């Protein structure tokens, strides 16, 4: 929210010496995030004056239209003679009042003005547009044409209010009241201890039977609707300069008088309004939910298909506006320019000031991807009591500026409601902050916010209508603490109990991260949100458990409304982005939670903050949450080893993904089984199934290998990309992370190689397991170093697996006979289990 300091001073008598920086410091201390203070016109230097165009000569022979003008600037140039100026704009005529910058002046951006020869003429200054003066968009895209009554020679810097300071405030989602000058003025008045001149304190006539007919069919969606009518607006009326400039300073573009007035009041009071052309509204104005399939053309010219949950404004024809979001084109206000183009300008208007349900407006705006200044305010909470005052303020301005007449009829439809009260202990803020404020301070601060406070030790607090975010005692405590100053809270470091550090689970996660980083992987942290379409892209079966997702009620993006059940979508997205930016050799990893819905849905309870929750409280809270096991995953593409003077490089392949799983298992102290598998996104011929043994039963906890070409195409990934994912919690369950010192023998090793021929479908891991068991305790290590297939030598459907076996005893030097006997025992058991035979 942009807050001009000059506008703020109208409601708070700030000291004349206070600058925007001073106000920024005060508001930041009060808890508002003032991001910047913009100094408008800081580098602007006059003379900048009002001139009247006397003559215009069209210069010929140039690529673009050029005009040589004489302009009366009064005595501003010191001579009283007309000023000769060359200008390329064409949106002004003889007799128009314009803004002229004379030689010696400096425009925003350090642009110095001097007399110069151009297009065969000498130009003594410039006729200015709003962009050249740093005013922002005024909708003309040309020269500023001032009202005819503007005095020639008048200082344009003062006239156009070009010098000002603007505070840019990042308003949080719970402080909708600060999306207005009124709300920020209230915070400023509190911060300085000054009185507030509330612009909403107006004399408002009560409702009567003569107002424009309104019917609210959904009081839950619209609990207040005020309608006022103004007739006889002058078609020639224009928004005055001060009104346009204030809209520009807050970041809005002036459009027409009626629209500008509603926008001005919205920025001033925080209440969104809408003006309908009364001649285009047919019958009673209604508020209801849309019918499924109804359509409306909004003011941006887009035809929108409505949803049954959309709240709409209607007349006898049907929808004429998306409530709280944007009006419809059927009742759009027509301005003077429309009349000049053959239409008719609006002279009679109906003003709408209503209060809509926050959630309904937020969902409608998101559903139609249509965010507006009005929806932004309704989503964060609007003061329902301000509707009548905002309508009155709009009527007063239209009468004043457009010569209209306010009709006596006042329509106000209000759903009964009671003020919100909160009971809070007087010392509750003291307990929250750890500071003794005392009852007097607590009451004073809450009254400054606008609350009515009664009681002694226990306070009955009625919160103001403009603060819907104050719902419980902790909200009230926060108000006291922030107004007393967060900087005044003592800084106390917590004292952890002696002897406690990281848990075993935390240590394991850190070790795994270090091990993968040491293996050349880079950690990538991704958002836990996914779209359900990604499961189709990953090739998961329709009944795959991974498709059962937890959906968010209020997702950050409608395109990703669910929580992830696998880490792969985020990691593969990171792989795609980096590959698209020229980083083709990639190895990424992530450890994180995945989310699996429970069969029984429970509602979480709000825990008290005045005591530590009990074990039962925590258990009940956990039972309402989805299962959240921690997974680990890696993805890799491109070169795993770079080529160089040392030799040729090597591309990453499925074996690297399997080795990453083994690296994780070693850190967990778990025995990981690897066998051929087939699942979802992996290539059916290059997919390994990762297993552990739990209570004597084998359990699949993940997969690794090369991704399916179809998945690579669907996700736009590089060729031969590989991935691994496994359940880290399951691995931790079967692992033993007790540090094991390696056994070191001083006796020499005996190496024996063996080549076994087996059927092609026999997994190498099964052969290795049999060899390891058969060799017994003397076997120190085993390594597969060759896989050979040749139908002529081995036979059809056969392959040769060559292993290097290392034997060593801890207490003696092994003899050849002992090593050979262990080798023979290993080969025999492998033959019995897998049908392996020694290769001739």
XYZ file of C-alpha atoms in Angstrom, residues 110-813:
704
model
C 18.769 14.517 -13.943
C 17.598 15.683 -17.401
C 18.681 19.323 -17.762
C 16.683 21.651 -19.999
C 18.319 24.260 -22.207
C 17.579 26.057 -25.467
C 18.603 23.852 -28.375
C 18.243 23.756 -32.137
C 16.212 20.856 -33.502
C 14.271 20.205 -36.698
C 15.499 23.548 -38.067
C 14.051 25.546 -35.154
C 15.293 26.609 -31.737
C 13.251 25.134 -28.908
C 13.271 27.160 -25.692
C 12.025 24.479 -23.316
C 9.554 21.596 -23.427
C 5.834 20.981 -23.247
C 5.630 18.120 -20.738
C 3.855 14.812 -20.443
C 3.113 13.078 -17.131
C 5.846 10.487 -17.717
C 8.483 13.193 -18.209
C 7.532 14.686 -14.828
C 7.578 11.324 -13.042
C 3.844 11.494 -12.298
C 2.941 8.013 -13.482
C 0.309 6.941 -15.982
C -2.535 9.424 -16.454
C -4.188 7.486 -19.276
C -3.493 10.109 -21.967
C -0.068 8.865 -23.141
C 0.625 12.421 -24.232
C 0.936 16.032 -23.159
C -0.760 17.131 -19.924
C -3.738 19.321 -20.797
C -4.843 21.351 -17.764
C -8.353 22.676 -17.024
C -9.206 25.891 -18.925
C -9.482 27.921 -15.705
C -5.842 27.274 -14.721
C -3.869 30.502 -14.346
C -1.116 31.114 -16.914
C 2.345 31.405 -15.373
C 1.367 29.522 -12.205
C 4.030 27.286 -10.650
C 3.237 23.791 -11.973
C 5.351 22.052 -9.307
C 2.937 23.243 -6.638
C -0.135 22.887 -8.861
C 0.602 19.244 -9.722
C 1.922 18.392 -6.234
C 5.071 16.986 -7.778
C 7.117 17.073 -4.572
C 6.018 14.561 -1.953
C 7.146 11.512 -0.009
C 5.371 8.167 -0.459
C 5.656 5.303 2.035
C 5.389 1.849 0.475
C 4.003 -0.566 3.096
C 3.954 -4.364 2.712
C 0.616 -5.121 4.343
C 0.324 -8.609 5.828
C -2.720 -10.772 5.158
C -4.255 -10.103 8.596
C -4.080 -6.294 8.452
C -6.640 -5.397 5.823
C -7.342 -2.162 7.726
C -3.931 -0.861 6.649
C -4.879 -1.077 2.972
C -6.248 2.451 3.354
C -5.095 5.926 4.308
C -7.526 5.759 7.229
C -5.947 2.602 8.650
C -2.356 3.820 8.327
C -3.350 7.220 9.744
C -4.761 5.436 12.808
C -1.468 3.560 13.298
C 0.478 6.793 12.805
C -1.656 8.647 15.340
C -1.080 5.871 17.894
C 2.669 5.810 17.206
C 2.978 9.580 17.717
C 0.391 9.839 20.487
C -1.666 12.299 18.426
C -5.422 12.499 17.805
C -6.876 11.056 14.606
C -9.311 12.918 12.386
C -11.249 9.875 11.205
C -12.457 10.483 7.616
C -15.261 7.942 8.192
C -16.940 10.106 10.837
C -19.622 11.584 8.575
C -23.260 12.463 9.012
C -24.997 9.607 7.236
C -28.778 9.594 6.669
C -30.614 6.525 7.856
C -32.134 3.990 5.461
C -35.598 4.666 4.109
C -38.124 3.198 1.711
C -37.185 5.464 -1.214
C -33.772 3.998 -1.995
C -32.906 1.900 -5.010
C -34.460 -1.601 -4.591
C -31.944 -4.239 -3.452
C -32.473 -7.925 -2.623
C -29.777 -9.978 -0.870
C -30.494 -13.696 -1.297
C -27.285 -14.850 0.400
C -26.800 -12.976 3.707
C -23.890 -15.263 4.604
C -22.019 -14.054 1.525
C -23.144 -10.422 1.807
C -24.086 -9.224 5.290
C -24.326 -5.533 4.375
C -25.330 -3.718 1.189
C -25.716 0.064 0.937
C -27.024 1.731 -2.220
C -27.142 5.461 -2.944
C -28.189 7.293 -6.097
C -26.771 10.500 -7.610
C -28.431 12.122 -10.629
C -27.626 14.978 -12.965
C -23.862 14.493 -13.222
C -22.350 16.967 -15.646
C -21.066 15.245 -18.802
C -18.297 17.845 -18.961
C -17.053 17.251 -15.408
C -13.456 16.082 -15.077
C -11.502 14.784 -12.140
C -9.644 17.713 -10.544
C -5.883 17.726 -10.509
C -5.621 16.991 -6.776
C -7.791 13.882 -7.146
C -5.825 12.567 -10.111
C -2.506 13.190 -8.391
C -3.521 11.330 -5.247
C -4.623 8.340 -7.278
C -1.341 8.395 -9.190
C 0.672 8.567 -5.983
C -1.039 5.474 -4.579
C -0.407 3.639 -7.866
C -3.779 3.944 -9.643
C -4.544 5.376 -13.080
C -7.180 8.103 -13.383
C -10.035 7.001 -15.672
C -13.140 9.187 -15.354
C -14.674 11.291 -12.613
C -17.202 8.747 -11.294
C -14.676 5.886 -11.328
C -11.908 8.079 -9.891
C -14.132 9.107 -6.983
C -14.960 5.485 -6.066
C -11.262 4.561 -6.263
C -10.320 7.597 -4.196
C -12.785 6.720 -1.428
C -11.621 3.078 -1.486
C -8.030 4.201 -0.932
C -9.099 6.696 1.712
C -11.442 4.510 3.783
C -10.532 0.983 2.676
C -14.099 0.228 1.533
C -14.338 -0.961 -2.097
C -17.191 0.647 -4.018
C -18.759 0.282 -7.414
C -20.728 2.759 -9.511
C -23.412 1.514 -11.931
C -24.888 3.502 -14.776
C -28.436 3.789 -13.493
C -29.820 3.915 -17.019
C -28.285 0.506 -17.769
C -29.425 -1.290 -14.603
C -32.700 -3.086 -15.198
C -34.842 -3.637 -12.137
C -33.820 -4.696 -8.653
C -30.157 -5.110 -7.768
C -29.630 -8.558 -6.255
C -26.871 -10.516 -4.521
C -26.822 -14.296 -4.903
C -24.673 -17.269 -5.858
C -24.190 -17.800 -9.565
C -26.018 -20.495 -11.453
C -23.723 -23.167 -12.849
C -22.862 -22.201 -16.433
C -23.950 -18.547 -16.216
C -21.668 -16.097 -17.977
C -20.647 -12.478 -17.550
C -18.435 -10.042 -19.449
C -16.359 -8.176 -16.860
C -14.974 -4.654 -17.200
C -11.726 -5.997 -18.657
C -13.699 -7.259 -21.667
C -13.321 -10.962 -20.853
C -16.304 -13.315 -20.928
C -16.198 -15.501 -17.840
C -18.056 -18.719 -17.128
C -19.315 -18.568 -13.573
C -19.045 -21.210 -10.888
C -21.865 -22.152 -8.525
C -19.876 -20.774 -5.562
C -19.277 -17.357 -7.167
C -21.079 -14.478 -5.470
C -22.599 -12.194 -8.121
C -24.457 -8.895 -8.364
C -27.546 -9.162 -10.573
C -30.398 -7.216 -12.071
C -33.493 -8.528 -13.845
C -31.347 -9.777 -16.760
C -28.887 -11.782 -14.673
C -25.318 -11.186 -13.420
C -23.970 -7.653 -13.832
C -20.873 -8.015 -11.664
C -18.583 -10.404 -9.789
C -19.232 -9.344 -6.195
C -16.188 -7.804 -4.548
C -13.976 -8.510 -7.565
C -14.988 -6.645 -10.723
C -18.083 -5.092 -12.262
C -19.720 -6.130 -15.492
C -19.477 -4.385 -18.858
C -23.278 -4.163 -19.189
C -23.564 -1.394 -16.577
C -20.172 0.308 -17.116
C -19.915 4.043 -16.479
C -19.452 5.940 -19.762
C -17.303 9.080 -19.644
C -17.023 12.204 -21.804
C -14.678 10.506 -24.265
C -17.273 7.796 -24.935
C -19.841 10.493 -25.683
C -17.465 12.155 -28.156
C -17.139 8.812 -29.961
C -20.862 8.551 -30.606
C -22.071 7.163 -27.274
C -23.717 8.872 -24.338
C -22.025 9.794 -21.087
C -23.400 8.655 -17.753
C -25.383 11.267 -15.818
C -27.146 9.097 -13.216
C -25.291 6.540 -11.074
C -26.105 4.004 -8.374
C -23.352 3.669 -5.751
C -22.775 0.245 -4.199
C -20.949 -0.096 -0.868
C -21.212 -3.647 0.411
C -19.455 -6.095 2.729
C -18.762 -9.565 1.355
C -17.463 -12.800 2.868
C -13.647 -12.935 2.818
C -13.357 -16.588 1.780
C -15.964 -16.325 -0.985
C -14.222 -13.347 -2.589
C -10.776 -14.929 -2.273
C -11.938 -18.124 -3.965
C -13.736 -16.275 -6.741
C -10.711 -14.093 -7.481
C -8.426 -17.109 -7.538
C -10.833 -19.240 -9.541
C -11.064 -16.625 -12.301
C -7.415 -15.515 -11.942
C -8.773 -11.999 -11.484
C -7.134 -10.081 -8.660
C -8.303 -6.480 -8.193
C -7.830 -3.721 -5.642
C -11.321 -4.516 -4.345
C -10.768 -8.277 -3.987
C -7.402 -7.654 -2.346
C -9.155 -5.721 0.419
C -12.136 -8.030 0.861
C -9.793 -11.039 1.135
C -7.969 -9.404 4.053
C -11.005 -8.008 5.820
C -12.980 -4.786 5.334
C -14.683 -2.748 8.045
C -18.414 -3.546 7.598
C -19.383 -0.411 9.528
C -17.607 1.788 6.954
C -19.936 0.971 4.064
C -22.494 3.688 4.782
C -19.812 6.321 5.393
C -17.984 5.371 2.195
C -21.193 5.643 0.188
C -21.883 9.068 1.738
C -18.323 10.247 1.010
C -18.713 9.153 -2.617
C -22.042 10.945 -2.939
C -20.602 14.141 -1.438
C -17.655 14.157 -3.875
C -19.864 13.509 -6.920
C -22.181 16.332 -5.899
C -19.225 18.653 -5.304
C -17.166 17.817 -8.387
C -19.790 16.854 -10.978
C -22.693 19.074 -10.008
C -24.903 16.079 -9.264
C -27.886 15.817 -6.958
C -28.050 13.240 -4.171
C -31.426 11.536 -4.100
C -33.060 11.260 -0.696
C -33.462 7.503 -0.957
C -31.037 5.383 1.088
C -30.969 1.587 0.822
C -29.250 -0.425 3.506
C -29.653 -4.197 3.801
C -27.986 -5.499 6.970
C -27.836 -9.030 8.358
C -28.117 -9.007 12.168
C -24.803 -9.478 13.946
C -23.309 -8.780 17.360
C -19.957 -7.150 18.140
C -17.147 -9.613 18.742
C -15.941 -9.738 22.342
C -12.884 -11.445 23.816
C -12.279 -12.259 27.467
C -8.637 -11.918 28.485
C -6.769 -11.790 31.776
C -5.297 -8.355 32.439
C -1.850 -9.873 32.946
C -1.998 -12.118 29.870
C 0.253 -9.827 27.739
C 2.752 -9.842 30.637
C 2.927 -13.639 30.561
C 3.292 -13.779 26.783
C 6.037 -11.151 26.586
C 7.816 -11.859 29.858
C 7.500 -8.139 30.655
C 5.332 -6.498 33.316
C 3.122 -3.972 31.527
C 0.397 -3.630 34.142
C -3.347 -3.375 33.706
C -3.344 0.378 33.006
C -0.973 0.023 30.054
C -2.866 -2.960 28.655
C -6.196 -1.121 28.793
C -4.735 2.072 27.316
C -3.135 0.285 24.384
C -6.260 -1.708 23.574
C -8.346 1.463 23.695
C -5.911 3.157 21.308
C -6.484 0.315 18.855
C -10.217 1.041 19.091
C -11.355 -1.591 21.591
C -13.915 -1.046 24.335
C -12.497 -2.509 27.556
C -14.324 -3.355 30.793
C -13.360 -5.282 33.897
C -10.491 -5.449 36.389
C -8.442 -8.658 36.631
C -10.422 -10.195 33.783
C -11.045 -7.831 30.874
C -14.067 -7.957 28.571
C -12.795 -6.526 25.276
C -15.067 -5.557 22.386
C -12.903 -5.402 19.268
C -13.491 -2.658 16.668
C -15.221 -3.505 13.409
C -12.121 -2.616 11.381
C -9.977 -5.281 13.109
C -11.528 -8.676 12.247
C -8.119 -10.266 12.917
C -8.477 -9.781 16.703
C -10.209 -13.026 17.623
C -8.568 -14.375 20.791
C -6.501 -13.298 23.826
C -3.180 -13.823 22.074
C -4.167 -11.365 19.340
C -4.865 -8.752 21.991
C -1.574 -9.523 23.722
C 0.218 -8.998 20.412
C -1.378 -5.568 20.016
C -0.122 -4.489 23.431
C 3.361 -5.871 22.806
C 3.812 -4.287 19.358
C 2.575 -0.870 20.475
C 4.861 -0.970 23.499
C 7.693 -1.801 21.103
C 9.158 -5.113 20.074
C 12.580 -3.527 20.544
C 11.822 -3.177 24.249
C 11.424 -6.912 24.793
C 14.363 -8.383 26.703
C 16.649 -10.721 24.811
C 17.001 -13.975 26.748
C 18.770 -17.001 25.350
C 17.087 -20.320 26.146
C 18.987 -22.745 28.355
C 18.855 -26.252 26.946
C 19.107 -29.126 29.409
C 22.655 -30.364 29.790
C 23.672 -33.474 27.886
C 21.133 -33.122 25.088
C 22.104 -32.604 21.503
C 20.829 -33.810 18.177
C 18.607 -36.864 18.212
C 19.753 -40.055 16.530
C 17.312 -39.340 13.707
C 18.745 -35.854 13.176
C 22.291 -37.155 13.212
C 21.402 -39.778 10.620
C 19.850 -37.202 8.295
C 22.942 -35.024 8.550
C 25.279 -37.948 7.894
C 23.279 -38.934 4.818
C 23.391 -35.371 3.517
C 27.157 -35.197 4.017
C 27.679 -38.599 2.397
C 25.661 -37.702 -0.716
C 27.372 -34.329 -0.946
C 30.712 -36.103 -0.699
C 29.621 -38.375 -3.541
C 29.122 -35.325 -5.780
C 25.421 -34.606 -5.279
C 24.072 -31.102 -4.669
C 21.148 -30.630 -2.273
C 18.029 -29.080 -3.803
C 15.148 -28.035 -1.548
C 11.786 -27.981 -3.335
C 8.247 -26.946 -2.472
C 6.102 -29.826 -1.185
C 3.200 -28.939 -3.523
C 2.306 -30.929 -6.644
C -0.397 -31.152 -9.276
C -2.190 -34.461 -9.608
C -1.419 -34.449 -13.351
C 2.230 -35.137 -12.551
C 1.343 -38.725 -11.625
C 0.146 -39.277 -15.199
C 3.423 -37.826 -16.451
C 5.329 -40.218 -14.174
C 3.389 -43.169 -15.598
C 1.880 -44.356 -12.314
C -0.950 -46.880 -12.443
C -4.486 -45.655 -11.699
C -4.575 -47.572 -8.391
C -1.057 -46.614 -7.285
C -1.004 -45.578 -3.582
C 1.083 -42.542 -4.517
C -1.995 -41.073 -6.221
C -3.787 -40.769 -2.855
C -2.895 -37.210 -1.937
C -3.674 -34.721 0.807
C -5.378 -31.711 -0.784
C -4.972 -28.218 0.617
C -8.055 -26.171 1.421
C -6.273 -22.911 0.545
C -3.385 -23.760 -1.823
C -0.803 -21.169 -2.811
C -1.432 -22.108 -6.436
C -4.487 -23.690 -8.002
C -2.124 -25.572 -10.318
C -0.500 -27.366 -7.354
C -3.281 -28.010 -4.818
C -1.918 -31.243 -3.282
C 0.953 -32.258 -1.013
C 3.606 -34.520 -2.491
C 3.659 -38.275 -1.986
C 7.049 -38.587 -3.674
C 10.125 -36.341 -3.883
C 10.634 -36.952 -7.603
C 8.376 -34.212 -9.092
C 10.250 -31.427 -7.310
C 13.701 -32.856 -7.997
C 12.938 -33.574 -11.649
C 11.582 -30.032 -11.998
C 14.868 -28.684 -10.607
C 16.773 -30.944 -13.001
C 14.733 -29.625 -15.956
C 15.229 -25.957 -14.996
C 18.980 -26.296 -14.565
C 19.375 -28.296 -17.765
C 17.397 -25.620 -19.619
C 19.815 -22.979 -18.322
C 22.878 -24.730 -19.674
C 23.943 -26.900 -16.701
C 23.820 -30.335 -18.358
C 25.936 -32.407 -15.931
C 23.732 -32.649 -12.868
C 23.480 -34.714 -9.698
C 20.877 -33.511 -7.191
C 19.520 -34.929 -3.947
C 16.829 -34.070 -1.424
C 15.681 -35.434 1.901
C 12.210 -34.395 2.960
C 8.772 -35.352 4.143
C 6.089 -36.836 1.937
C 2.434 -36.816 2.902
C 0.027 -39.747 2.927
C -3.650 -39.361 3.958
C -4.983 -41.345 6.885
C -7.969 -43.631 6.506
C -9.753 -41.805 9.315
C -9.971 -38.015 9.076
C -9.737 -36.115 12.376
C -9.883 -32.429 13.262
C -6.885 -30.923 15.013
C -7.527 -29.154 18.313
C -6.160 -25.734 19.262
C -3.555 -26.209 21.964
C -3.248 -23.737 24.821
C -0.100 -21.602 24.919
C -0.081 -21.029 28.685
C 1.395 -24.459 29.412
C 3.374 -27.199 27.777
C 1.104 -29.617 25.896
C 0.807 -33.056 27.447
C 1.799 -36.258 25.703
C -1.883 -36.956 25.040
C -2.313 -33.494 23.483
C 0.617 -34.061 21.173
C -0.607 -37.552 20.292
C -4.073 -36.191 19.451
C -2.525 -33.497 17.289
C -0.339 -36.011 15.471
C -3.332 -38.284 14.892
C -5.085 -35.469 13.006
C -2.127 -34.996 10.669
C -1.378 -37.117 7.598
C 1.408 -39.688 7.745
C 4.670 -37.884 7.034
C 7.493 -40.348 6.398
C 10.852 -38.910 5.388
C 12.234 -39.954 2.015
C 15.556 -39.457 0.275
C 15.879 -39.155 -3.496
C 18.542 -38.394 -6.085
C 18.368 -37.500 -9.782
C 21.271 -37.305 -12.195
C 21.881 -36.567 -15.861
C 24.860 -35.936 -18.125
C 28.443 -36.767 -17.208
C 29.149 -38.434 -13.878
C 32.908 -38.171 -14.447
C 34.349 -35.389 -16.600
C 36.748 -36.060 -19.459
C 40.209 -34.517 -19.280
C 43.896 -35.185 -19.659
C 43.441 -38.085 -17.272
C 41.184 -39.901 -19.692
C 37.685 -40.202 -21.056
C 34.733 -39.176 -18.950
C 31.740 -41.346 -18.039
C 28.033 -40.620 -18.297
C 25.872 -41.222 -15.250
C 23.751 -44.367 -15.485
C 21.425 -46.591 -13.497
C 24.312 -48.060 -11.498
C 25.090 -44.617 -10.049
C 21.509 -44.319 -8.826
C 21.781 -47.750 -7.178
C 25.106 -46.807 -5.621
C 23.508 -43.663 -4.142
C 20.987 -45.937 -2.403
C 23.806 -48.103 -1.077
C 25.583 -44.974 0.195
C 22.481 -44.007 2.158
C 22.089 -47.554 3.517
C 25.715 -47.645 4.705
C 25.194 -44.426 6.686
C 22.061 -45.936 8.260
C 23.886 -49.169 9.109
C 21.272 -51.166 7.209
C 21.525 -54.133 4.872
C 19.950 -53.065 1.566
C 18.752 -55.650 -0.907
C 18.959 -54.828 -4.614
C 17.073 -56.830 -7.220
C 15.456 -56.348 -10.577
C 12.143 -54.517 -10.420
C 9.584 -52.582 -12.413
C 7.723 -49.504 -11.228
C 6.124 -46.323 -12.590
C 8.644 -43.823 -13.915
C 11.596 -46.207 -14.267
C 12.678 -48.061 -17.396
C 11.399 -51.662 -16.999
C 14.758 -53.122 -18.040
C 16.915 -50.778 -15.960
C 15.036 -50.554 -12.664
C 16.277 -51.900 -9.333
C 13.969 -52.686 -6.439
C 15.406 -51.687 -3.057
C 14.446 -53.912 -0.128
C 15.094 -54.389 3.576
C 14.170 -57.223 5.901
C 11.756 -56.276 8.699
C 10.828 -58.943 11.271
C 11.928 -61.700 8.906
C 9.847 -60.384 5.982
C 11.246 -58.602 2.950
C 9.834 -55.123 2.342
C 10.257 -52.908 -0.729
C 11.244 -49.388 0.374
C 12.253 -47.772 -2.913
C 13.496 -47.983 -6.480
C 16.489 -46.822 -8.451
C 17.569 -46.841 -12.060
C 17.126 -45.132 -15.400
C 13.886 -43.272 -16.068
C 11.491 -44.385 -18.784
C 11.900 -42.521 -22.130
C 8.192 -41.687 -22.060
C 8.596 -40.014 -18.664
C 11.608 -38.071 -19.937
C 9.523 -36.821 -22.874
C 6.516 -35.922 -20.700
C 8.624 -33.882 -18.269
C 11.077 -32.408 -20.798
C 14.120 -34.077 -19.202
C 17.496 -34.909 -20.791
C 18.019 -38.366 -22.259
C 19.119 -41.269 -20.025
C 18.336 -39.345 -16.815
C 18.353 -41.557 -13.713
C 16.740 -41.385 -10.298
C 16.522 -43.087 -6.924
C 14.039 -42.738 -4.081
C 13.643 -44.717 -0.879
C 11.860 -44.518 2.445
C 14.414 -43.169 4.890
C 12.287 -43.902 7.960
C 11.983 -47.575 6.995
C 15.739 -47.735 6.453
C 16.354 -46.146 9.842
C 14.037 -48.680 11.475
C 16.155 -51.663 10.405
C 19.521 -49.921 10.627
C 22.039 -49.821 13.434
C 23.994 -46.588 13.498
C 26.253 -47.700 16.336
C 29.776 -46.864 15.166
C 31.630 -50.036 14.196
C 35.388 -49.948 14.258
C 36.794 -51.827 11.242
C 38.692 -55.024 11.917
C 42.316 -54.686 10.895
C 44.476 -57.722 10.257
C 48.244 -57.640 9.907
C 48.205 -60.836 7.845
C 48.274 -60.800 4.051
C 45.201 -61.134 1.856
C 44.538 -64.069 -0.461
C 42.699 -63.176 -3.678
C 40.725 -65.700 -5.709
C 38.755 -64.946 -8.873
C 35.788 -66.974 -9.967
C 33.682 -66.784 -13.166
C 30.244 -68.370 -12.972
C 27.820 -69.039 -15.815
C 24.133 -68.598 -14.970
C 20.867 -68.053 -16.794
C 20.488 -64.485 -18.044
C 17.475 -63.820 -15.824
C 19.351 -64.661 -12.586
C 20.175 -61.453 -10.650
C 23.843 -60.889 -9.932
C 22.885 -59.929 -6.383
C 21.496 -63.458 -5.763
C 24.745 -65.022 -6.959
C 26.765 -62.621 -4.808
C 24.668 -63.411 -1.724
C 25.205 -67.133 -2.205
C 28.970 -66.707 -2.677
C 29.201 -64.527 0.419
C 27.347 -67.025 2.587
C 29.217 -70.041 1.213
C 32.665 -68.498 1.671
C 32.124 -68.057 5.402
C 33.990 -65.880 7.872
C 37.261 -65.830 5.939
C 35.698 -63.748 3.136
C 36.721 -60.092 3.576
C 35.098 -58.620 0.450
C 33.551 -59.596 -2.844
C 33.350 -57.515 -6.040
C 31.674 -58.134 -9.391
C 34.165 -56.966 -12.007
C 32.867 -58.426 -15.272
C 29.605 -59.411 -16.952
C 29.981 -61.293 -20.240
C 27.339 -62.550 -22.683
C 28.127 -64.576 -25.810
C 25.649 -67.094 -27.182
C 28.319 -69.013 -29.156
C 30.561 -69.603 -26.131
C 28.065 -69.667 -23.263
C 24.864 -70.782 -24.901
C 21.595 -68.987 -25.625
C 20.146 -67.096 -22.619
C 23.297 -67.502 -20.518
C 25.734 -64.978 -19.027
C 29.057 -65.059 -17.197
C 29.595 -63.215 -13.889
C 33.184 -62.759 -12.714
C 33.840 -61.997 -9.053
C 36.996 -61.091 -7.144
C 37.000 -62.703 -3.692
C 39.399 -61.469 -0.983
C 40.105 -63.847 1.919
C 41.934 -62.940 5.107
C 42.207 -64.363 8.627
C 42.691 -62.235 11.730
C 45.122 -64.622 13.454
C 47.205 -66.291 10.756
C 48.363 -66.298 7.190
